[in-house]
Amino acid sequence: MTNMQVPFAPEVISRQLTDALALQRKAYFAHPVPTYEERRADLRQIKRFILDHKEALIDAVSADYGNRSRHETLLAEIFPATDGVDQVLKHLRGWMK
């Protein structure tokens, strides 16, 4: 075996997580409180991502569960996620008060 680092070595993962956390902190401190409109836009983007990648998400869940039904994933994962976004959008202004 060589001295090359394995991509999933604990020290590599630790460094990647530390770097990701540093980026998240930098972004937070640059803009800690998103506006109502920014939050709405982010939520709409999340919903659009889910819908645009629905088939890939269904395939990934099926692979994880060993050939899970497409309809089960739609009912248990996709629809609740998009409905949840709609629910948050509906109540967002009041929750931000």
PDB file of C-alpha atoms in Angstrom, residues 28-91:
ATOM      1  CA  TYR A  28     -23.456  33.610   7.842  1.00  0.00           C
ATOM      2  CA  PHE A  29     -21.361  36.483   9.181  1.00  0.00           C
ATOM      3  CA  ALA A  30     -21.490  38.222   5.791  1.00  0.00           C
ATOM      4  CA  HIS A  31     -25.318  38.112   5.764  1.00  0.00           C
ATOM      5  CA  PRO A  32     -26.723  36.714   9.046  1.00  0.00           C
ATOM      6  CA  VAL A  33     -30.427  37.537   8.640  1.00  0.00           C
ATOM      7  CA  PRO A  34     -32.024  36.947   5.232  1.00  0.00           C
ATOM      8  CA  THR A  35     -34.978  39.130   4.337  1.00  0.00           C
ATOM      9  CA  TYR A  36     -38.486  37.809   3.843  1.00  0.00           C
ATOM     10  CA  GLU A  37     -38.069  37.934   0.059  1.00  0.00           C
ATOM     11  CA  GLU A  38     -34.698  36.168   0.203  1.00  0.00           C
ATOM     12  CA  ARG A  39     -36.186  33.393   2.313  1.00  0.00           C
ATOM     13  CA  ARG A  40     -39.136  33.039  -0.065  1.00  0.00           C
ATOM     14  CA  ALA A  41     -36.764  32.842  -3.019  1.00  0.00           C
ATOM     15  CA  ASP A  42     -34.651  30.202  -1.246  1.00  0.00           C
ATOM     16  CA  LEU A  43     -37.733  28.126  -0.419  1.00  0.00           C
ATOM     17  CA  ARG A  44     -39.011  28.351  -3.994  1.00  0.00           C
ATOM     18  CA  GLN A  45     -35.572  27.278  -5.204  1.00  0.00           C
ATOM     19  CA  ILE A  46     -35.621  24.250  -2.893  1.00  0.00           C
ATOM     20  CA  LYS A  47     -39.046  23.239  -4.198  1.00  0.00           C
ATOM     21  CA  ARG A  48     -37.972  23.767  -7.810  1.00  0.00           C
ATOM     22  CA  PHE A  49     -34.835  21.660  -7.206  1.00  0.00           C
ATOM     23  CA  ILE A  50     -36.898  18.806  -5.762  1.00  0.00           C
ATOM     24  CA  LEU A  51     -39.338  18.884  -8.671  1.00  0.00           C
ATOM     25  CA  ASP A  52     -36.625  19.292 -11.327  1.00  0.00           C
ATOM     26  CA  HIS A  53     -34.655  16.357  -9.905  1.00  0.00           C
ATOM     27  CA  LYS A  54     -37.602  14.231  -8.831  1.00  0.00           C
ATOM     28  CA  GLU A  55     -36.686  11.236 -10.986  1.00  0.00           C
ATOM     29  CA  ALA A  56     -33.050  11.226  -9.822  1.00  0.00           C
ATOM     30  CA  LEU A  57     -34.211  11.460  -6.202  1.00  0.00           C
ATOM     31  CA  ILE A  58     -36.651   8.589  -6.742  1.00  0.00           C
ATOM     32  CA  ASP A  59     -33.885   6.480  -8.307  1.00  0.00           C
ATOM     33  CA  ALA A  60     -31.486   7.244  -5.437  1.00  0.00           C
ATOM     34  CA  VAL A  61     -34.050   6.355  -2.762  1.00  0.00           C
ATOM     35  CA  SER A  62     -34.922   3.182  -4.644  1.00  0.00           C
ATOM     36  CA  ALA A  63     -31.256   2.205  -4.747  1.00  0.00           C
ATOM     37  CA  ASP A  64     -30.854   2.930  -1.028  1.00  0.00           C
ATOM     38  CA  TYR A  65     -33.890   0.847  -0.100  1.00  0.00           C
ATOM     39  CA  GLY A  66     -33.268  -1.943  -2.588  1.00  0.00           C
ATOM     40  CA  ASN A  67     -35.785  -1.283  -5.354  1.00  0.00           C
ATOM     41  CA  ARG A  68     -38.347   0.818  -3.496  1.00  0.00           C
ATOM     42  CA  SER A  69     -41.568   1.636  -5.328  1.00  0.00           C
ATOM     43  CA  ARG A  70     -41.585   4.926  -7.241  1.00  0.00           C
ATOM     44  CA  HIS A  71     -45.058   5.706  -5.889  1.00  0.00           C
ATOM     45  CA  GLU A  72     -43.995   5.026  -2.309  1.00  0.00           C
ATOM     46  CA  THR A  73     -41.136   7.493  -2.671  1.00  0.00           C
ATOM     47  CA  LEU A  74     -43.445  10.084  -4.182  1.00  0.00           C
ATOM     48  CA  LEU A  75     -45.912   9.676  -1.311  1.00  0.00           C
ATOM     49  CA  ALA A  76     -43.354   9.397   1.494  1.00  0.00           C
ATOM     50  CA  GLU A  77     -40.593  11.748   0.359  1.00  0.00           C
ATOM     51  CA  ILE A  78     -41.311  14.024  -2.601  1.00  0.00           C
ATOM     52  CA  PHE A  79     -44.870  15.212  -1.919  1.00  0.00           C
ATOM     53  CA  PRO A  80     -44.300  15.859   1.804  1.00  0.00           C
ATOM     54  CA  ALA A  81     -41.159  17.869   1.039  1.00  0.00           C
ATOM     55  CA  THR A  82     -42.861  20.091  -1.534  1.00  0.00           C
ATOM     56  CA  ASP A  83     -45.998  20.413   0.592  1.00  0.00           C
ATOM     57  CA  GLY A  84     -43.783  21.365   3.530  1.00  0.00           C
ATOM     58  CA  VAL A  85     -42.220  24.155   1.498  1.00  0.00           C
ATOM     59  CA  ASP A  86     -45.700  25.392   0.574  1.00  0.00           C
ATOM     60  CA  GLN A  87     -46.678  25.330   4.255  1.00  0.00           C
ATOM     61  CA  VAL A  88     -43.619  27.347   5.263  1.00  0.00           C
ATOM     62  CA  LEU A  89     -44.258  29.859   2.463  1.00  0.00           C
ATOM     63  CA  LYS A  90     -47.823  30.276   3.702  1.00  0.00           C
ATOM     64  CA  HIS A  91     -46.753  31.037   7.289  1.00  0.00           C
TER      65      HIS A  91
END
